[in-house]
Coordinates of C-alpha atoms and ligand atoms in Angstrom, one line a residue:
X1 CA 9.5 -166.1 96.2
X2 CA 10.0 -164.0 99.6
X3 CA 11.5 -160.6 100.2
X4 CA 10.5 -159.1 96.4
X5 CA 10.9 -155.8 96.0
X6 CA 7.8 -154.3 93.5
X7 CA 8.5 -151.8 91.1
X8 CA 7.7 -148.1 92.0
X9 CA 3.9 -147.7 92.5
X10 CA 2.6 -143.5 91.5
X11 CA -0.4 -142.1 93.6
X12 CA -1.1 -138.4 93.7
X13 CA -1.7 -139.0 97.6
X14 CA -0.8 -141.4 100.3
X15 CA -2.0 -141.3 103.7
X16 CA -0.1 -143.2 106.4
X17 CA -3.1 -144.7 109.0
X18 CA -6.0 -145.6 108.2
X19 CA -7.4 -144.5 111.8
X20 CA -9.5 -141.5 113.2
X21 CA -8.1 -138.7 111.2
X22 CA -6.5 -141.2 107.8
X23 CA -10.0 -142.2 107.2
X24 CA -11.3 -138.9 107.0
X25 CA -8.5 -137.7 104.8
X26 CA -8.7 -140.5 102.4
X27 CA -12.5 -140.5 101.9
X28 CA -12.1 -137.0 101.0
X29 CA -9.3 -136.9 98.8
X30 CA -10.8 -140.4 96.6
X31 CA -14.3 -138.6 96.4
X32 CA -12.6 -135.1 94.9
X33 CA -10.9 -137.2 92.5
X34 CA -7.1 -137.2 94.0
X35 CA -5.4 -141.0 93.2
X36 CA -5.0 -142.0 97.0
X37 CA -3.6 -145.1 98.8
X38 CA -4.4 -145.3 102.5
X39 CA -1.7 -147.7 104.2
X40 CA -2.6 -149.0 107.5
X41 CA -0.8 -151.1 109.4
X42 CA -3.5 -153.0 111.3
X43 CA -6.2 -155.5 109.7
X44 CA -9.1 -153.2 109.8
X45 CA -9.7 -149.2 109.9
X46 CA -10.7 -146.9 112.7
X47 CA -7.1 -146.9 114.6
X48 CA -8.6 -146.1 118.3
X49 CA -12.1 -145.7 117.2
X50 CA -12.2 -149.5 116.5
X51 CA -8.9 -151.4 117.9
X52 CA -8.7 -148.8 120.5
X53 CA -12.4 -149.2 121.6
X54 CA -12.8 -145.3 122.1
X55 CA -16.6 -145.5 121.9
X56 CA -17.6 -141.6 122.2
X57 CA -17.7 -139.0 120.1
X58 CA -16.9 -135.9 122.4
X59 CA -19.0 -132.9 121.6
X60 CA -16.2 -130.5 119.7
X61 CA -17.7 -128.3 116.3
X62 CA -19.7 -125.3 117.1
X63 CA -20.1 -125.1 113.5
X64 CA -20.1 -127.8 110.5
X65 CA -17.0 -127.2 109.1
X66 CA -14.9 -130.0 107.4
X67 CA -17.8 -132.5 109.0
X68 CA -18.8 -134.4 105.6
X69 CA -16.9 -137.5 106.5
X70 CA -18.5 -137.4 110.3
X71 CA -21.9 -136.7 108.8
X72 CA -21.6 -140.0 106.3
X73 CA -19.8 -142.1 109.2
X74 CA -22.7 -141.8 111.4
X75 CA -25.2 -142.0 108.1
X76 CA -23.4 -145.7 107.0
X77 CA -22.8 -146.4 110.9
X78 CA -27.2 -146.2 111.2
X79 CA -27.6 -149.0 108.6
X80 CA -25.8 -151.2 111.0
X81 CA -26.6 -150.3 114.1
X82 CA -23.9 -148.9 115.2
X83 CA -24.0 -145.9 116.1
X84 CA -26.2 -143.8 118.6
X85 CA -26.9 -139.8 119.0
X86 CA -27.1 -138.6 122.3
X87 CA -29.9 -135.9 122.6
X88 CA -29.5 -134.6 126.5
X89 CA -29.2 -131.0 126.1
X90 CA -26.0 -130.4 128.6
X91 CA -24.5 -134.2 127.2
X92 CA -20.7 -134.1 126.6
X93 CA -20.8 -136.8 124.1
X94 CA -21.8 -136.2 120.3
X95 CA -22.5 -140.2 120.5
X96 CA -20.8 -143.3 120.3
X97 CA -19.8 -145.5 117.6
X98 CA -20.4 -150.0 118.3
X99 CA -16.5 -150.2 117.7
X100 CA -16.6 -153.6 116.3
X101 CA -18.9 -152.9 113.7
X102 CA -17.1 -149.6 112.7
X103 CA -14.8 -152.0 111.0
X104 CA -17.3 -153.2 108.6
X105 CA -18.6 -150.0 108.7
X106 CA -15.2 -148.0 107.3
X107 CA -15.0 -150.8 105.1
X108 CA -18.7 -149.8 103.5
X109 CA -17.8 -146.3 103.4
X110 CA -14.3 -146.3 101.9
X111 CA -15.3 -149.2 99.0
X112 CA -18.4 -147.0 98.1
X113 CA -18.3 -146.7 94.1
X114 CA -17.2 -142.8 93.7
X115 CA -14.7 -143.4 96.3
X116 CA -13.1 -146.4 95.4
X117 CA -12.1 -145.9 92.2
X118 CA -9.4 -143.6 93.5
X119 CA -8.6 -145.2 96.6
X120 CA -6.5 -148.1 97.0
X121 CA -6.4 -149.3 100.4
X122 CA -3.3 -151.6 102.0
X123 CA -3.7 -153.4 105.1
X124 CA -0.9 -155.0 107.4
X125 CA 1.8 -152.7 105.9
X126 CA 4.0 -150.5 107.3
X127 CA 6.5 -147.4 106.2
X128 CA 10.1 -148.6 107.2
X129 CA 11.9 -145.8 104.9
X130 CA 12.1 -142.5 103.0
X131 CA 13.7 -140.9 100.2
X132 CA 14.0 -137.2 100.4
X133 CA 14.8 -135.6 97.4
X134 CA 14.7 -131.0 97.7
X135 CA 13.3 -130.7 101.0
X136 CA 10.2 -133.2 100.0
X137 CA 9.2 -136.9 100.5
X138 CA 9.7 -138.4 96.9
X139 CA 9.4 -142.2 98.0
X140 CA 8.1 -144.2 100.7
X141 CA 9.2 -147.8 101.2
X142 CA 6.1 -149.9 102.7
X143 CA 6.6 -153.6 104.0
X144 CA 4.2 -156.2 104.5
X145 CA 5.6 -159.3 106.1
X146 CA 6.6 -160.7 102.5
X147 CA 6.8 -157.4 99.9
X148 CA 8.5 -153.8 99.8
X149 CA 6.8 -151.7 98.1
X150 CA 8.1 -148.1 97.0
X151 CA 5.5 -145.4 96.6
X152 CA 6.2 -142.4 94.8
X153 CA 3.5 -139.5 95.3
X154 CA 2.8 -135.6 95.2
X155 CA 1.9 -135.4 98.9
X156 CA 1.7 -137.4 101.6
X157 CA -0.4 -137.7 105.4
X158 CA 1.4 -139.0 108.8
X159 CA -2.4 -140.0 110.2
X160 CA -0.2 -142.3 112.2
X161 CA -1.4 -141.3 115.5
X162 CA 3.0 -141.2 116.1
X163 CA 4.2 -139.6 113.9
X164 CA 6.0 -142.4 112.3
X165 CA 6.2 -141.2 108.9
X166 CA 7.5 -137.9 109.9
X167 CA 10.2 -139.0 112.1
X168 CA 11.6 -141.0 108.8
X169 CA 11.4 -137.4 107.0
X170 CA 14.0 -136.4 109.7
X171 CA 11.0 -133.7 110.4
X172 CA 11.3 -132.2 114.2
X173 CA 8.8 -133.1 117.5
X174 CA 7.7 -129.9 119.6
X175 CA 9.4 -130.8 122.5
X176 CA 8.0 -128.6 125.2
X177 CA 7.0 -130.0 128.5
X178 CA 7.8 -133.0 130.9
X179 CA 4.0 -133.7 131.3
X180 CA 2.5 -136.8 130.4
X181 CA -1.2 -137.9 129.4
X182 CA -2.0 -141.2 131.3
X183 CA -2.9 -143.5 128.6
X184 CA -6.0 -146.4 129.0
X185 CA -6.3 -150.3 128.1
X186 CA -9.7 -149.9 127.0
X187 CA -11.7 -153.1 127.7
X188 CA -15.6 -154.7 126.6
X189 CA -17.7 -156.9 129.1
X190 CA -20.3 -158.9 127.2
X191 CA -23.4 -160.3 128.7
X192 CA -24.1 -157.9 130.8
X193 CA -27.9 -157.2 132.0
X194 CA -27.8 -153.4 130.6
X195 CA -31.3 -152.4 131.7
X196 CA -30.6 -154.0 135.4
X197 CA -27.8 -152.0 135.7
X198 CA -29.4 -148.4 133.9
X199 CA -31.9 -148.7 136.9
X200 CA -29.5 -149.5 139.8
X201 CA -26.9 -146.5 138.5
X202 CA -30.4 -144.5 137.9
X203 CA -31.5 -145.2 141.6
X204 CA -27.9 -143.8 143.1
X205 CA -26.9 -141.1 140.8
X206 CA -29.1 -138.4 139.3
X207 CA -26.0 -136.0 138.3
X208 CA -26.4 -135.6 134.3
X209 CA -22.8 -134.4 134.2
X210 CA -21.5 -137.7 135.5
X211 CA -24.4 -140.5 134.6
X212 CA -26.7 -140.5 131.7
X213 CA -29.1 -142.9 130.8
X214 CA -30.8 -142.4 126.9
X215 CA -33.4 -144.3 125.2
X216 CA -34.6 -143.6 122.0
X217 CA -36.6 -145.9 120.2
X218 CA -35.4 -144.6 116.7
X219 CA -31.8 -144.2 117.2
X220 CA -31.6 -147.1 119.5
X221 CA -34.3 -149.8 118.6
X222 CA -35.3 -149.7 121.9
X223 CA -32.3 -150.6 123.3
X224 CA -30.9 -149.0 126.6
X225 CA -27.7 -146.3 126.5
X226 CA -25.9 -145.2 129.1
X227 CA -22.4 -143.8 130.4
X228 CA -21.4 -143.7 133.8
X229 CA -17.8 -142.9 136.0
X230 CA -16.1 -142.5 139.0
X231 CA -12.3 -140.7 139.4
X232 CA -10.4 -140.1 142.9
X233 CA -10.6 -136.8 142.2
X234 CA -12.7 -134.5 144.9
X235 CA -14.1 -132.3 142.0
X236 CA -17.3 -134.3 142.1
X237 CA -19.4 -136.1 143.8
X238 CA -19.4 -139.4 142.6
X239 CA -21.6 -141.5 143.3
X240 CA -19.7 -144.9 142.4
X241 CA -17.3 -143.5 144.9
X242 CA -18.4 -145.0 147.9
X243 CA -18.4 -148.6 146.2
X244 CA -15.4 -148.5 144.8
X245 CA -13.8 -147.2 148.3
X246 CA -15.6 -150.2 149.7
X247 CA -14.1 -153.0 146.9
X248 CA -10.4 -151.7 147.9
X249 CA -10.9 -152.5 151.4
X250 CA -12.9 -155.6 150.8
X251 CA -9.2 -156.1 149.1
X252 CA -11.3 -156.7 145.5
X253 CA -9.7 -153.6 143.7
X254 CA -6.3 -151.4 144.3
X255 CA -6.4 -148.1 145.2
X256 CA -4.7 -146.9 141.6
X257 CA -7.7 -149.1 139.9
X258 CA -10.1 -145.8 141.7
X259 CA -8.2 -143.2 139.8
X260 CA -10.2 -143.3 136.9
X261 CA -13.7 -145.7 136.2
X262 CA -15.6 -145.0 133.2
X263 CA -17.9 -147.3 131.5
X264 CA -20.4 -146.7 128.4
X265 CA -23.0 -149.2 127.3
X266 CA -21.9 -149.9 123.1
X267 CA -24.3 -149.1 120.0
X268 CA -26.9 -151.9 118.8
X269 CA -25.5 -154.0 121.9
X270 CA -28.7 -155.3 124.7
X271 CA -25.5 -156.6 126.8
X272 CA -22.2 -155.0 126.7
X273 CA -20.4 -152.5 128.4
X274 CA -17.1 -150.7 127.3
X275 CA -14.8 -149.5 129.7
X276 CA -12.6 -146.0 129.3
X277 CA -9.9 -147.6 131.9
X278 CA -7.5 -149.1 133.5
X279 CA -5.1 -146.1 133.1
X280 CA -1.4 -146.4 132.4
X281 CA 1.7 -144.6 132.1
X282 CA 3.3 -145.0 128.0
X283 CA 6.7 -144.5 130.0
X284 CA 8.2 -142.9 126.5
X285 CA 11.4 -143.4 126.8
X286 CA 11.6 -146.7 128.7
X287 CA 9.9 -150.1 126.4
X288 CA 10.5 -152.0 129.3
X289 CA 8.6 -150.6 131.6
X290 CA 5.7 -149.3 129.6
X291 CA 5.4 -153.4 128.6
X292 CA 5.1 -154.3 132.1
X293 CA 2.3 -151.5 132.5
X294 CA 0.4 -153.5 129.8
X295 CA 0.6 -156.6 131.7
X296 CA -0.5 -154.5 134.9
X297 CA -3.1 -153.4 133.2
X298 CA -4.5 -156.7 131.8
X299 CA -4.3 -157.6 135.9
X300 CA -6.4 -154.4 137.1
X301 CA -8.9 -155.4 133.8
X302 CA -9.1 -159.1 135.9
X303 CA -10.1 -157.2 139.0
X304 CA -12.2 -154.7 137.6
X305 CA -14.4 -157.7 136.2
X306 CA -14.3 -159.2 139.6
X307 CA -14.9 -155.8 141.1
X308 CA -18.0 -155.5 138.7
X309 CA -19.6 -158.6 139.4
X310 CA -19.8 -158.5 142.4
X311 CA -20.9 -155.2 143.4
X312 CA -22.9 -153.8 140.7
X313 CA -26.6 -155.0 139.9
X314 CA -26.9 -156.5 136.3
X315 CA -22.9 -157.5 135.9
X316 CA -23.4 -160.9 137.7
X317 CA -22.5 -163.1 134.7
X318 CA -20.5 -160.2 133.0
X319 CA -17.7 -162.0 130.9
X320 CA -14.2 -160.3 129.4
X321 CA -14.5 -160.4 125.4
X322 CA -12.2 -157.5 124.3
X323 CA -9.3 -156.0 125.2
X324 CA -8.4 -153.0 122.7
X325 CA -6.0 -154.4 120.5
X326 CA -4.6 -150.7 120.4
X327 CA -3.3 -149.3 123.7
X328 CA -5.4 -146.2 124.4
X329 CA -2.4 -143.6 124.0
X330 CA -3.5 -139.8 124.7
X331 CA -0.6 -138.0 123.3
X332 CA 2.5 -139.5 121.7
X333 CA 4.7 -136.7 119.6
X334 CA 3.3 -133.7 118.4
X335 CA 5.0 -132.7 114.7
X336 CA 6.9 -128.9 114.3
X337 CA 4.4 -127.5 112.0
X338 CA 4.5 -123.9 110.2
X339 CA 2.3 -122.8 112.7
X340 CA 2.8 -124.6 116.2
X341 CA -1.0 -124.1 117.6
X342 CA -0.8 -122.7 121.6
X343 CA -2.9 -122.6 124.5
X344 CA -3.0 -118.4 124.1
X345 CA -4.6 -119.1 120.4
X346 CA -7.1 -121.5 122.0
X347 CA -8.0 -119.4 125.0
X348 CA -7.9 -116.1 123.4
X349 CA -10.1 -117.4 120.6
X350 CA -7.0 -116.5 118.1
X351 CA -8.8 -116.0 114.1
X352 CA -7.1 -117.4 111.3
X353 CA -7.3 -116.9 107.9
X354 CA -7.8 -120.9 106.5
X355 CA -9.1 -122.4 109.1
X356 CA -9.7 -126.5 109.7
X357 CA -12.5 -126.0 112.6
X358 CA -14.1 -124.7 115.3
X359 CA -14.5 -126.1 118.7
X360 CA -14.9 -125.6 121.9
X361 CA -14.0 -128.8 123.4
X362 CA -11.9 -128.5 127.1
X363 CA -8.4 -128.6 127.7
X364 CA -8.8 -132.0 129.1
X365 CA -5.7 -133.6 130.4
X366 CA -5.8 -136.7 132.4
X367 CA -3.1 -136.8 135.1
X368 CA -1.7 -139.7 137.0
X369 CA -1.4 -137.8 140.6
X370 CA -5.2 -137.0 142.3
X371 CA -6.6 -133.8 142.0
X372 CA -4.2 -132.9 138.8
X373 CA -6.3 -133.9 135.9
X374 CA -7.7 -130.8 134.0
X375 CA -10.7 -130.1 132.4
X376 CA -10.8 -126.5 131.2
X377 CA -13.7 -124.8 129.8
X378 CA -12.6 -122.6 126.7
X379 CA -14.1 -119.9 124.3
X380 CA -15.4 -120.9 121.0
X381 CA -11.5 -121.6 119.2
X382 CA -10.4 -122.0 115.1
X383 CA -7.4 -124.1 114.2
X384 CA -5.5 -122.9 111.3
X385 CA -4.4 -125.4 108.3
X386 CA -1.1 -124.2 108.9
X387 CA -0.8 -126.2 112.2
X388 CA -1.1 -129.9 109.8
X389 CA 1.9 -128.4 107.5
X390 CA 5.0 -130.0 108.3
X391 CA 7.4 -127.2 108.6
X392 CA 10.7 -129.6 107.4
X393 CA 8.8 -131.5 103.9
X394 CA 7.3 -129.3 102.0
X395 CA 5.0 -131.9 100.6
X396 CA 4.1 -133.3 104.0
X397 CA 0.7 -132.8 105.7
X398 CA 0.0 -134.2 109.6
X399 CA -2.9 -134.7 111.4
X400 CA -5.0 -136.2 114.0
X401 CA -2.9 -136.4 117.5
X402 CA 0.4 -135.6 116.2
X403 CA -1.2 -132.1 115.4
X404 CA 1.2 -129.2 115.7
X405 CA -0.1 -127.6 119.2
X406 CA 1.7 -127.1 122.6
X407 CA 0.7 -129.7 124.7
X408 CA -2.7 -127.9 126.5
X409 CA -3.7 -127.0 123.2
X410 CA -3.3 -130.8 121.8
X411 CA -5.0 -131.5 125.1
X412 CA -8.5 -129.9 123.2
X413 CA -7.4 -130.8 119.6
X414 CA -7.1 -134.4 119.7
X415 CA -11.1 -135.9 120.5
X416 CA -12.5 -137.7 117.6
X417 CA -14.1 -135.0 115.7
X418 CA -11.7 -132.5 115.2
X419 CA -9.5 -135.4 114.0
X420 CA -11.8 -135.8 111.6
X421 CA -12.4 -132.5 110.6
X422 CA -8.2 -132.1 110.1
X423 CA -8.1 -134.9 107.6
X424 CA -10.8 -133.9 105.6
X425 CA -9.1 -130.3 105.4
X426 CA -6.0 -131.4 104.0
X427 CA -7.6 -133.4 101.8
X428 CA -9.7 -130.9 100.6
X429 CA -6.4 -128.5 100.7
X430 CA -4.6 -130.9 98.4
X431 CA -7.6 -131.1 96.0
X432 CA -7.6 -127.2 95.8
X433 CA -4.0 -127.4 94.9
X434 CA -3.4 -129.8 92.9
X435 CA -6.6 -129.0 90.5
Ligands
FAD501 C1 -8.0 -143.7 126.7 C2 -8.7 -142.5 125.3 C3 -9.7 -142.0 125.7 C4 -10.5 -141.0 124.8 N1 -11.8 -140.7 124.7 C5 -12.3 -139.8 124.1 C6 -13.4 -139.8 124.0 O1 -14.4 -139.8 124.6 N2 -14.0 -138.6 122.5 C7 -12.9 -138.3 121.8 O2 -13.7 -137.7 120.7 N3 -11.9 -138.8 122.1 C8 -11.7 -139.5 122.6 N4 -10.0 -139.6 122.4 C9 -9.3 -139.0 121.2 C10 -9.3 -139.9 120.3 O3 -9.7 -140.6 120.1 C11 -8.1 -140.1 119.5 O4 -7.4 -139.0 120.0 C12 -8.3 -140.2 117.9 O5 -8.8 -141.2 117.6 C13 -6.9 -139.8 117.0 O6 -7.0 -140.1 115.8 P1 -5.3 -140.5 114.9 O7 -6.0 -140.8 113.8 O8 -4.6 -139.4 115.4 O9 -5.0 -141.9 115.5 P2 -5.6 -143.3 115.6 O10 -7.3 -143.3 115.8 O11 -5.0 -144.0 116.3 O12 -5.2 -143.7 113.5 C14 -3.5 -143.9 113.9 C15 -3.8 -144.9 112.8 O13 -2.1 -145.0 111.9 C16 -2.4 -146.8 112.2 N5 -0.5 -146.9 112.1 C17 0.6 -146.4 113.1 N6 1.8 -146.1 112.7 C18 1.8 -146.9 111.3 C19 2.5 -147.3 110.2 N7 3.9 -146.9 110.9 N8 2.0 -147.9 109.0 C20 0.9 -147.9 109.1 N9 0.0 -147.7 109.8 C21 0.3 -147.2 111.0 C22 -2.6 -147.6 113.2 O14 -2.8 -148.5 113.2 C23 -4.3 -146.6 113.5 O15 -4.9 -147.2 112.8 C24 -9.9 -140.3 123.3 C25 -8.3 -141.1 123.0 C26 -7.4 -142.1 124.2 C27 -6.6 -142.4 124.0

């Protein structure tokens, strides 16, 4: 009964990775009538948006190109009280999702009748091998704990966030920098009195660039939503900085805990707060050090819990209820594509024929060192579809944070809505060439 190998299964399209970009690709492909398989190693959809607890969707698209999935997702999430739309005029967020409920929202969206008839989903399944024929991927071997599943398909999409399918297919990666984006191990506290904290933070911080408190009776059913932050960079006046510094003096926090501190209320909840910290180093070439970092990050989470309980009004009874099951890795590998998109293309707003998105999200690099992070405003820029086409395998597309872009351009392209737009663009492109 064990280690069974199934017979070959055939699809038009196989998408490996059911996260931010993969879900958008699967939804649009199935909607266009393409027989699609979505393969996900977790037991839920959403990737960084759900398992990584990356709550906010950064404002990025300047035109609604390939945004059908995003808006359908928002509509569907609203039915579950799992989304708020942020309406401050100078906000950097479009809104945010409830990461746990999002798992159910994505199941709902991807099993609608018109989608389900063309889409199969395999959870807890990973790609382990690839067979190549004439420069194309012919078959991929999927494995769960018990079965080996060979799948033949006309097209393949790597939406894994790490480029594992591309790597197995022998594709090249872009090796252009020794710079690293810092990662984060995000977590959620419950039993927070959000109303009391909102009053507390409003008193000490009026800078809408840092702290937003938002109440909208239609979207949020009277719940208060907020975000605030403090970092050890001196480019802004962080109202919370003095409190964080005091906690370091008191021995409650370490100085590096101050490097990046950012919190958000959770859509649809009156008592949960999501943390975009602590930061960690992923030590790409040293899995032992990376593993140590994860242990250190959990220690930091415990310190941060004790810090907010003792220094912030409203957090007195806070409880730790969720540490992200997927590490918040901002950048791992970028695949070599037919066109490698560069910082110069981005800052010059270079025009292309077949565009995936138009965006103005900033170049956004999280550095380990003080005053070295970058948040550089840009003009409106366009990403061409060729940056999503593997240069090595004719029938392989790459979407999401493995996009074919240089390090700086990637830092602007990696945000959630742009990743969804990439998935949608590729699905629509395949539908066109397949018809
Ligand atoms: C700490 C952090 C903070 C961020 N903050 C913001 C923000 O505020 N706003 C914003 O818009 N964006 C933000 N981003 C960026 C954004 O969340 C990500 O870049 C985006 O979600 C990546 O989407 P993706 O589809 O490439 O990857 P993911 O969403 O991670 O999806 C990859 C999927 O592939 C699956 N997978 C991996 N390997 C395999 C395999 N071998 N077989 C099968 N499945 C596999 C994974 O389980 C996962 O579900 C942040 C990112 C991080 C890390």
